[in-house]
Amino acid sequence: MASSLLSHQMRYTVQRSLGLFVPRYRCVSKTATKSSLDFEYNGPSMKTEVPGPRSRQLMKQLNVIQNTDAIHFFCNYEDSRGNYLVDVDGNIMLDIYTQIASIPLGYNHPALFKVMQNPQNLSTFINRPALGILPPEHLPEEIERSLLSIAPRNLRKVQTMACGSCSNENAYKSIFIWYRNKERGNSKPSKKELDTCMINQEPGCPVYSILSFMGGFHGRTFGCLATTHSKSIHKLDIPSLDWPIAPFPKLKYPLEEYTRENAQEEARCLEEVEDLIVKYRKKGKNVAGIVIEPIQSEGGDNHASADFFKKLREIARKHGAAFQVDEVQTGGGSTGKFWAHEHWGMDDAADVVSFSKKMLTGGYFHKDELTPDGPYRIFNTWMGDPSKNLLLSEVLNIIKTEKLLDEVQKSGKALLNGLYDLQLRFPHIVSAARGVGTFCAIDAKNEQMRNTLIEKARSKGVVLGGCGERSIRFRPALVFKEHHAHLFLNIFNDILAELK
Ligand SMILES: Cc1ncc(COP(=O)(O)O)c(C=O)c1O
C-alpha cells in the first residue's frame, strides 16, 4: 500500500515537473483569484453529465453486489486535489460537501503524503492493534500530541473509537455506567444484577434513558438510532427504545432580527425538556443523559442560541444527568472555532463531547468521573486506529501554522454574505441563509427545488449536500478560501437566474 502511494506521489511530482499536470481553468468569476494552493485546480471543468457513462457502468457492476441507490457518482481520488473532487469520467468539481463534512484539508494534502512517506510511520499504518489490550509504546504520547492538544475545556479524558455512531454509542454506555454507579454508591453490583443483565432484565439492565431532540442526528446504531430523529428512512422497521424526545427550537432567520420570538421559542423547548425529565422519572425511566448537536446538521442546519445551550446545560446539572455535546459534524474547525460549543462562551460546557469526521478518528472526550470502573466495560477490538492519530497530528499542525480557523472565518463571511445577497435577489427560490464560519446553509422553497439546485450545481461542477426537508448545507474543507466562495456564488447565481 505504502509503495503504491509513494509511486503515485512520485508520478505526480514527475508530471508536475514535466509540465504534464495542466490545471483546467474555467473562468467563472472575475472576483475569483488564483488558488494559493498551487497544486489545486483553478476551477471546475466538466466533460460529461454527472453521473457520467463510466460512473453509470460502475453503478451497474456494484449493484449486483450491494444496493447502490444512494451513490451519486464514482470518484477518482488519485486525481482529486484540495477543494476539487475528480470523478471517474474526468469531471473536476469544487467540493463543498467533502464526503459529508469529513475532509479537513481537502484531497491529497501534501503534508499528509509526507506522514505516509515517513518510514518511521509505516508500521503504524500496517499493523492495526487491538488498542484496548495491546497498545503501541507511543500511544500516550501520540494522544497527547493530537487529541489532548485540542481537548475541550474541562475534559482531559478521551476514548478513541472508529466512527461517529460508535463514539456516541459508547459515550451513552459510559453515561449509564456512571449514572448507575452514582445510584449504587460504594456497593458492588449484586448477584441479582449480574444474573438479570444476562437476560436483558432489570435491575441488571436498568431502565434509564437519554433525552434527545426532534430533528437531531446521532448515528445509526441501535442506541444512537433511539436518539436520531431527522428522517424516517433511517429509523423505519428498526425496534427502538421509549426515550424522551424534546422539541428543538424552530428559530427564524436571520437570528438578530427575531431575538424576541426566538427567545420565546427556546423557552418553550426548555420547559418541555424539564417536563419530560420529570415525566420519565415518574415512569421509572430516569434521564441519565441529554445529547444534543450544537447545530442540528442532518436535521436541517437548525441553530439555537448560546443562552439556550447554557440553560439546557443547567437543567442537565440540576437533574443529575450528563450533558453530551455531539460535535461529530460541527467539530474540527468549520465554525471558525475548533469546537462549535466554544461559541457558547462557557467554562464547563459539557460532560461529554463526541467527535469523528474531520477529526479522522472517532471518539469522545469526557469528565474524569465518566471513566469506566473496570476492564471491558467500554471496549471493542480496535477502539480507534493509531494511524489516524498520526494523520490528525499533522492536520492540527497545518490548521495552526496556516491559521486555517482565521481563514474559515474569512471565507465563511464571504459565503454567508453572498448567500444573503442571493436570497434578497431570488426570494421566491431561496431563503433563511444562516451559518457560523463556513458551516452555512440556505433553504429552497421546497424539497423538489432543493434537489434541482443540487443537481444543477453538480452539472456545473459544484458538489453540494442537502439536509432537513429543503435545505442545502455547505461543508467545505478548512482550505476553502474566499475565492472559492466567490467562485461558488457566481455559479449559484447563474443557476438561480436560469430558474427565474
Ligand atoms: C452529529 C452527528 N452525529 C453522529 C453521526 C454519525 O457518524 P457516523 O456516520 O460516522 O456513524 C453523524 C453523521 O453524519 C453526525 O452528523
PDB file of C-alpha atoms in Angstrom, residues 109-302:
ATOM      1  CA  HIS A 109      -2.827  17.331   1.004  1.00  0.00           C
ATOM      2  CA  PRO A 110       0.978  17.157   0.503  1.00  0.00           C
ATOM      3  CA  ALA A 111       1.628  17.265   4.277  1.00  0.00           C
ATOM      4  CA  LEU A 112      -0.415  14.087   4.757  1.00  0.00           C
ATOM      5  CA  PHE A 113       1.516  12.378   1.954  1.00  0.00           C
ATOM      6  CA  LYS A 114       4.665  13.138   3.915  1.00  0.00           C
ATOM      7  CA  VAL A 115       3.258  11.456   7.012  1.00  0.00           C
ATOM      8  CA  MET A 116       2.579   8.363   4.893  1.00  0.00           C
ATOM      9  CA  GLN A 117       6.054   8.513   3.343  1.00  0.00           C
ATOM     10  CA  ASN A 118       7.907   8.697   6.648  1.00  0.00           C
ATOM     11  CA  PRO A 119       9.424   5.190   7.109  1.00  0.00           C
ATOM     12  CA  GLN A 120       9.022   5.558  10.879  1.00  0.00           C
ATOM     13  CA  ASN A 121       5.253   5.698  10.434  1.00  0.00           C
ATOM     14  CA  LEU A 122       4.845   2.700   8.163  1.00  0.00           C
ATOM     15  CA  SER A 123       4.350   0.052  10.845  1.00  0.00           C
ATOM     16  CA  THR A 124       1.583   2.194  12.388  1.00  0.00           C
ATOM     17  CA  PHE A 125      -0.252   2.134   9.062  1.00  0.00           C
ATOM     18  CA  ILE A 126       0.295  -1.583   8.508  1.00  0.00           C
ATOM     19  CA  ASN A 127      -0.321  -3.083  11.963  1.00  0.00           C
ATOM     20  CA  ARG A 128      -3.669  -2.092  13.335  1.00  0.00           C
ATOM     21  CA  PRO A 129      -3.667  -3.065  17.019  1.00  0.00           C
ATOM     22  CA  ALA A 130      -6.406  -4.155  19.411  1.00  0.00           C
ATOM     23  CA  LEU A 131      -5.773  -0.931  21.323  1.00  0.00           C
ATOM     24  CA  GLY A 132      -7.664  -1.882  24.483  1.00  0.00           C
ATOM     25  CA  ILE A 133      -5.296  -4.773  25.253  1.00  0.00           C
ATOM     26  CA  LEU A 134      -2.080  -4.318  23.230  1.00  0.00           C
ATOM     27  CA  PRO A 135      -1.380  -0.628  22.600  1.00  0.00           C
ATOM     28  CA  PRO A 136       1.877   0.547  20.960  1.00  0.00           C
ATOM     29  CA  GLU A 137       4.593   2.236  23.017  1.00  0.00           C
ATOM     30  CA  HIS A 138       3.968   5.700  21.621  1.00  0.00           C
ATOM     31  CA  LEU A 139       0.178   5.745  22.158  1.00  0.00           C
ATOM     32  CA  PRO A 140       0.041   8.010  25.271  1.00  0.00           C
ATOM     33  CA  GLU A 141       2.472  10.486  23.707  1.00  0.00           C
ATOM     34  CA  GLU A 142       0.600  10.417  20.388  1.00  0.00           C
ATOM     35  CA  ILE A 143      -2.787  11.042  22.044  1.00  0.00           C
ATOM     36  CA  GLU A 144      -1.310  13.935  23.997  1.00  0.00           C
ATOM     37  CA  ARG A 145       0.147  15.393  20.815  1.00  0.00           C
ATOM     38  CA  SER A 146      -3.034  15.029  18.811  1.00  0.00           C
ATOM     39  CA  LEU A 147      -6.330  14.820  20.680  1.00  0.00           C
ATOM     40  CA  LEU A 148      -5.358  16.316  24.025  1.00  0.00           C
ATOM     41  CA  SER A 149      -3.894  19.379  22.319  1.00  0.00           C
ATOM     42  CA  ILE A 150      -7.421  20.365  21.270  1.00  0.00           C
ATOM     43  CA  ALA A 151      -9.382  18.885  24.198  1.00  0.00           C
ATOM     44  CA  PRO A 152     -12.464  20.933  25.132  1.00  0.00           C
ATOM     45  CA  ARG A 153     -12.061  22.915  28.338  1.00  0.00           C
ATOM     46  CA  ASN A 154     -12.504  20.784  31.482  1.00  0.00           C
ATOM     47  CA  LEU A 155     -12.376  17.466  29.613  1.00  0.00           C
ATOM     48  CA  ARG A 156      -8.997  15.781  30.000  1.00  0.00           C
ATOM     49  CA  LYS A 157     -10.004  12.190  29.293  1.00  0.00           C
ATOM     50  CA  VAL A 158     -10.535  10.825  25.833  1.00  0.00           C
ATOM     51  CA  GLN A 159     -11.570   7.472  24.405  1.00  0.00           C
ATOM     52  CA  THR A 160     -10.954   6.888  20.713  1.00  0.00           C
ATOM     53  CA  MET A 161     -13.394   4.911  18.558  1.00  0.00           C
ATOM     54  CA  ALA A 162     -13.808   4.149  14.877  1.00  0.00           C
ATOM     55  CA  CYS A 163     -16.775   6.234  13.678  1.00  0.00           C
ATOM     56  CA  GLY A 164     -19.334   8.770  14.824  1.00  0.00           C
ATOM     57  CA  SER A 165     -22.011   6.243  15.690  1.00  0.00           C
ATOM     58  CA  CYS A 166     -19.759   4.012  17.764  1.00  0.00           C
ATOM     59  CA  SER A 167     -18.420   7.107  19.548  1.00  0.00           C
ATOM     60  CA  ASN A 168     -21.916   8.129  20.590  1.00  0.00           C
ATOM     61  CA  GLU A 169     -22.944   4.556  21.332  1.00  0.00           C
ATOM     62  CA  ASN A 170     -20.038   4.136  23.758  1.00  0.00           C
ATOM     63  CA  ALA A 171     -20.474   7.622  25.197  1.00  0.00           C
ATOM     64  CA  TYR A 172     -24.073   6.669  26.112  1.00  0.00           C
ATOM     65  CA  LYS A 173     -22.793   3.471  27.718  1.00  0.00           C
ATOM     66  CA  SER A 174     -20.289   5.480  29.785  1.00  0.00           C
ATOM     67  CA  ILE A 175     -23.113   7.762  30.884  1.00  0.00           C
ATOM     68  CA  PHE A 176     -25.264   4.821  32.005  1.00  0.00           C
ATOM     69  CA  ILE A 177     -22.395   3.172  33.898  1.00  0.00           C
ATOM     70  CA  TRP A 178     -21.602   6.477  35.639  1.00  0.00           C
ATOM     71  CA  TYR A 179     -25.269   7.053  36.488  1.00  0.00           C
ATOM     72  CA  ARG A 180     -25.761   3.538  37.895  1.00  0.00           C
ATOM     73  CA  ASN A 181     -22.582   3.772  39.976  1.00  0.00           C
ATOM     74  CA  LYS A 182     -23.851   7.061  41.416  1.00  0.00           C
ATOM     75  CA  GLU A 183     -27.053   5.305  42.489  1.00  0.00           C
ATOM     76  CA  ARG A 184     -25.237   2.299  43.894  1.00  0.00           C
ATOM     77  CA  GLY A 185     -22.919   4.408  45.997  1.00  0.00           C
ATOM     78  CA  ASN A 186     -19.944   2.415  47.184  1.00  0.00           C
ATOM     79  CA  SER A 187     -21.533  -1.000  46.930  1.00  0.00           C
ATOM     80  CA  LYS A 188     -20.651  -3.585  44.276  1.00  0.00           C
ATOM     81  CA  PRO A 189     -23.223  -4.900  41.751  1.00  0.00           C
ATOM     82  CA  SER A 190     -25.441  -7.554  43.398  1.00  0.00           C
ATOM     83  CA  LYS A 191     -25.694 -11.174  42.230  1.00  0.00           C
ATOM     84  CA  LYS A 192     -29.215 -10.379  41.076  1.00  0.00           C
ATOM     85  CA  GLU A 193     -27.910  -7.555  38.903  1.00  0.00           C
ATOM     86  CA  LEU A 194     -25.234  -9.783  37.434  1.00  0.00           C
ATOM     87  CA  ASP A 195     -27.786 -12.507  36.677  1.00  0.00           C
ATOM     88  CA  THR A 196     -30.563 -10.298  35.302  1.00  0.00           C
ATOM     89  CA  CYS A 197     -28.300  -8.339  32.962  1.00  0.00           C
ATOM     90  CA  MET A 198     -27.660 -11.621  31.128  1.00  0.00           C
ATOM     91  CA  ILE A 199     -31.346 -11.851  30.177  1.00  0.00           C
ATOM     92  CA  ASN A 200     -31.882  -8.147  29.432  1.00  0.00           C
ATOM     93  CA  GLN A 201     -33.919  -7.607  32.588  1.00  0.00           C
ATOM     94  CA  GLU A 202     -33.899  -5.181  35.499  1.00  0.00           C
ATOM     95  CA  PRO A 203     -32.140  -4.485  37.774  1.00  0.00           C
ATOM     96  CA  GLY A 204     -29.038  -5.599  35.860  1.00  0.00           C
ATOM     97  CA  CYS A 205     -30.265  -3.686  32.788  1.00  0.00           C
ATOM     98  CA  PRO A 206     -31.749  -0.552  34.379  1.00  0.00           C
ATOM     99  CA  VAL A 207     -34.483   1.295  32.512  1.00  0.00           C
ATOM    100  CA  TYR A 208     -32.574   4.536  32.063  1.00  0.00           C
ATOM    101  CA  SER A 209     -32.920   6.880  29.141  1.00  0.00           C
ATOM    102  CA  ILE A 210     -31.060   9.525  27.132  1.00  0.00           C
ATOM    103  CA  LEU A 211     -33.068  12.634  26.271  1.00  0.00           C
ATOM    104  CA  SER A 212     -32.622  13.784  22.682  1.00  0.00           C
ATOM    105  CA  PHE A 213     -34.195  16.358  20.385  1.00  0.00           C
ATOM    106  CA  MET A 214     -36.577  16.195  17.446  1.00  0.00           C
ATOM    107  CA  GLY A 215     -34.552  16.701  14.256  1.00  0.00           C
ATOM    108  CA  GLY A 216     -31.342  15.504  15.923  1.00  0.00           C
ATOM    109  CA  PHE A 217     -28.974  13.022  14.312  1.00  0.00           C
ATOM    110  CA  HIS A 218     -26.563  10.948  16.381  1.00  0.00           C
ATOM    111  CA  GLY A 219     -25.936   7.920  14.212  1.00  0.00           C
ATOM    112  CA  ARG A 220     -27.490   4.700  13.006  1.00  0.00           C
ATOM    113  CA  THR A 221     -26.502   2.024  15.520  1.00  0.00           C
ATOM    114  CA  PHE A 222     -29.241   0.814  17.872  1.00  0.00           C
ATOM    115  CA  GLY A 223     -28.704   3.132  20.844  1.00  0.00           C
ATOM    116  CA  CYS A 224     -27.820   6.102  18.644  1.00  0.00           C
ATOM    117  CA  LEU A 225     -30.828   5.490  16.459  1.00  0.00           C
ATOM    118  CA  ALA A 226     -33.092   5.836  19.503  1.00  0.00           C
ATOM    119  CA  THR A 227     -31.775   9.415  19.756  1.00  0.00           C
ATOM    120  CA  THR A 228     -31.844  10.130  15.998  1.00  0.00           C
ATOM    121  CA  HIS A 229     -34.980  11.892  14.734  1.00  0.00           C
ATOM    122  CA  SER A 230     -34.067  13.544  11.457  1.00  0.00           C
ATOM    123  CA  LYS A 231     -35.577  11.333   8.754  1.00  0.00           C
ATOM    124  CA  SER A 232     -37.855   8.278   8.898  1.00  0.00           C
ATOM    125  CA  ILE A 233     -35.759   6.391   6.312  1.00  0.00           C
ATOM    126  CA  HIS A 234     -33.050   5.986   8.978  1.00  0.00           C
ATOM    127  CA  LYS A 235     -35.415   4.503  11.547  1.00  0.00           C
ATOM    128  CA  LEU A 236     -38.112   2.585   9.705  1.00  0.00           C
ATOM    129  CA  ASP A 237     -38.509  -1.096  10.733  1.00  0.00           C
ATOM    130  CA  ILE A 238     -35.872  -0.927  13.495  1.00  0.00           C
ATOM    131  CA  PRO A 239     -37.133  -1.633  17.043  1.00  0.00           C
ATOM    132  CA  SER A 240     -36.321   1.235  19.369  1.00  0.00           C
ATOM    133  CA  LEU A 241     -36.494   2.497  22.936  1.00  0.00           C
ATOM    134  CA  ASP A 242     -39.061   4.649  24.690  1.00  0.00           C
ATOM    135  CA  TRP A 243     -36.719   7.544  25.465  1.00  0.00           C
ATOM    136  CA  PRO A 244     -37.789  11.191  25.820  1.00  0.00           C
ATOM    137  CA  ILE A 245     -37.654  13.413  22.729  1.00  0.00           C
ATOM    138  CA  ALA A 246     -37.835  17.165  23.304  1.00  0.00           C
ATOM    139  CA  PRO A 247     -38.623  19.772  20.640  1.00  0.00           C
ATOM    140  CA  PHE A 248     -35.578  21.575  19.231  1.00  0.00           C
ATOM    141  CA  PRO A 249     -36.209  25.324  18.830  1.00  0.00           C
ATOM    142  CA  LYS A 250     -37.561  26.261  15.426  1.00  0.00           C
ATOM    143  CA  LEU A 251     -35.924  29.641  15.028  1.00  0.00           C
ATOM    144  CA  LYS A 252     -36.479  32.379  12.482  1.00  0.00           C
ATOM    145  CA  TYR A 253     -33.532  33.703  10.470  1.00  0.00           C
ATOM    146  CA  PRO A 254     -31.626  35.969  10.472  1.00  0.00           C
ATOM    147  CA  LEU A 255     -31.371  35.359  14.204  1.00  0.00           C
ATOM    148  CA  GLU A 256     -30.552  39.026  15.001  1.00  0.00           C
ATOM    149  CA  GLU A 257     -33.885  40.142  13.553  1.00  0.00           C
ATOM    150  CA  TYR A 258     -36.058  37.784  15.563  1.00  0.00           C
ATOM    151  CA  THR A 259     -34.442  37.798  19.002  1.00  0.00           C
ATOM    152  CA  ARG A 260     -37.715  38.170  20.949  1.00  0.00           C
ATOM    153  CA  GLU A 261     -39.687  35.462  19.087  1.00  0.00           C
ATOM    154  CA  ASN A 262     -36.701  33.126  19.091  1.00  0.00           C
ATOM    155  CA  ALA A 263     -36.131  33.581  22.829  1.00  0.00           C
ATOM    156  CA  GLN A 264     -39.778  32.641  23.428  1.00  0.00           C
ATOM    157  CA  GLU A 265     -39.438  29.555  21.244  1.00  0.00           C
ATOM    158  CA  GLU A 266     -36.291  28.487  23.108  1.00  0.00           C
ATOM    159  CA  ALA A 267     -38.004  28.996  26.474  1.00  0.00           C
ATOM    160  CA  ARG A 268     -40.873  26.771  25.296  1.00  0.00           C
ATOM    161  CA  CYS A 269     -38.448  23.978  24.365  1.00  0.00           C
ATOM    162  CA  LEU A 270     -36.519  24.248  27.640  1.00  0.00           C
ATOM    163  CA  GLU A 271     -39.757  23.992  29.612  1.00  0.00           C
ATOM    164  CA  GLU A 272     -40.620  20.851  27.659  1.00  0.00           C
ATOM    165  CA  VAL A 273     -37.186  19.371  28.462  1.00  0.00           C
ATOM    166  CA  GLU A 274     -37.785  19.767  32.201  1.00  0.00           C
ATOM    167  CA  ASP A 275     -41.317  18.379  31.923  1.00  0.00           C
ATOM    168  CA  LEU A 276     -40.029  15.323  30.057  1.00  0.00           C
ATOM    169  CA  ILE A 277     -37.294  14.664  32.626  1.00  0.00           C
ATOM    170  CA  VAL A 278     -39.877  14.732  35.426  1.00  0.00           C
ATOM    171  CA  LYS A 279     -42.371  12.653  33.432  1.00  0.00           C
ATOM    172  CA  TYR A 280     -39.805   9.964  32.609  1.00  0.00           C
ATOM    173  CA  ARG A 281     -38.576   9.831  36.194  1.00  0.00           C
ATOM    174  CA  LYS A 282     -42.173   9.185  37.284  1.00  0.00           C
ATOM    175  CA  LYS A 283     -42.344   6.384  34.697  1.00  0.00           C
ATOM    176  CA  GLY A 284     -39.210   4.872  36.289  1.00  0.00           C
ATOM    177  CA  LYS A 285     -37.106   5.749  33.222  1.00  0.00           C
ATOM    178  CA  ASN A 286     -34.647   8.219  34.719  1.00  0.00           C
ATOM    179  CA  VAL A 287     -32.934  10.515  32.254  1.00  0.00           C
ATOM    180  CA  ALA A 288     -29.241   9.669  32.726  1.00  0.00           C
ATOM    181  CA  GLY A 289     -28.051  11.991  29.974  1.00  0.00           C
ATOM    182  CA  ILE A 290     -29.021  14.656  27.449  1.00  0.00           C
ATOM    183  CA  VAL A 291     -27.484  14.594  23.976  1.00  0.00           C
ATOM    184  CA  ILE A 292     -27.555  17.492  21.531  1.00  0.00           C
ATOM    185  CA  GLU A 293     -25.753  18.853  18.453  1.00  0.00           C
ATOM    186  CA  PRO A 294     -24.556  22.485  18.684  1.00  0.00           C
ATOM    187  CA  ILE A 295     -26.132  22.942  15.234  1.00  0.00           C
ATOM    188  CA  GLN A 296     -28.563  20.230  14.129  1.00  0.00           C
ATOM    189  CA  SER A 297     -26.943  19.201  10.869  1.00  0.00           C
ATOM    190  CA  GLU A 298     -28.572  16.235   9.129  1.00  0.00           C
ATOM    191  CA  GLY A 299     -31.901  17.531  10.503  1.00  0.00           C
ATOM    192  CA  GLY A 300     -31.659  20.793   8.534  1.00  0.00           C
ATOM    193  CA  ASP A 301     -28.939  23.065   9.954  1.00  0.00           C
ATOM    194  CA  ASN A 302     -31.086  24.230  12.842  1.00  0.00           C
TER     195      ASN A 302
END
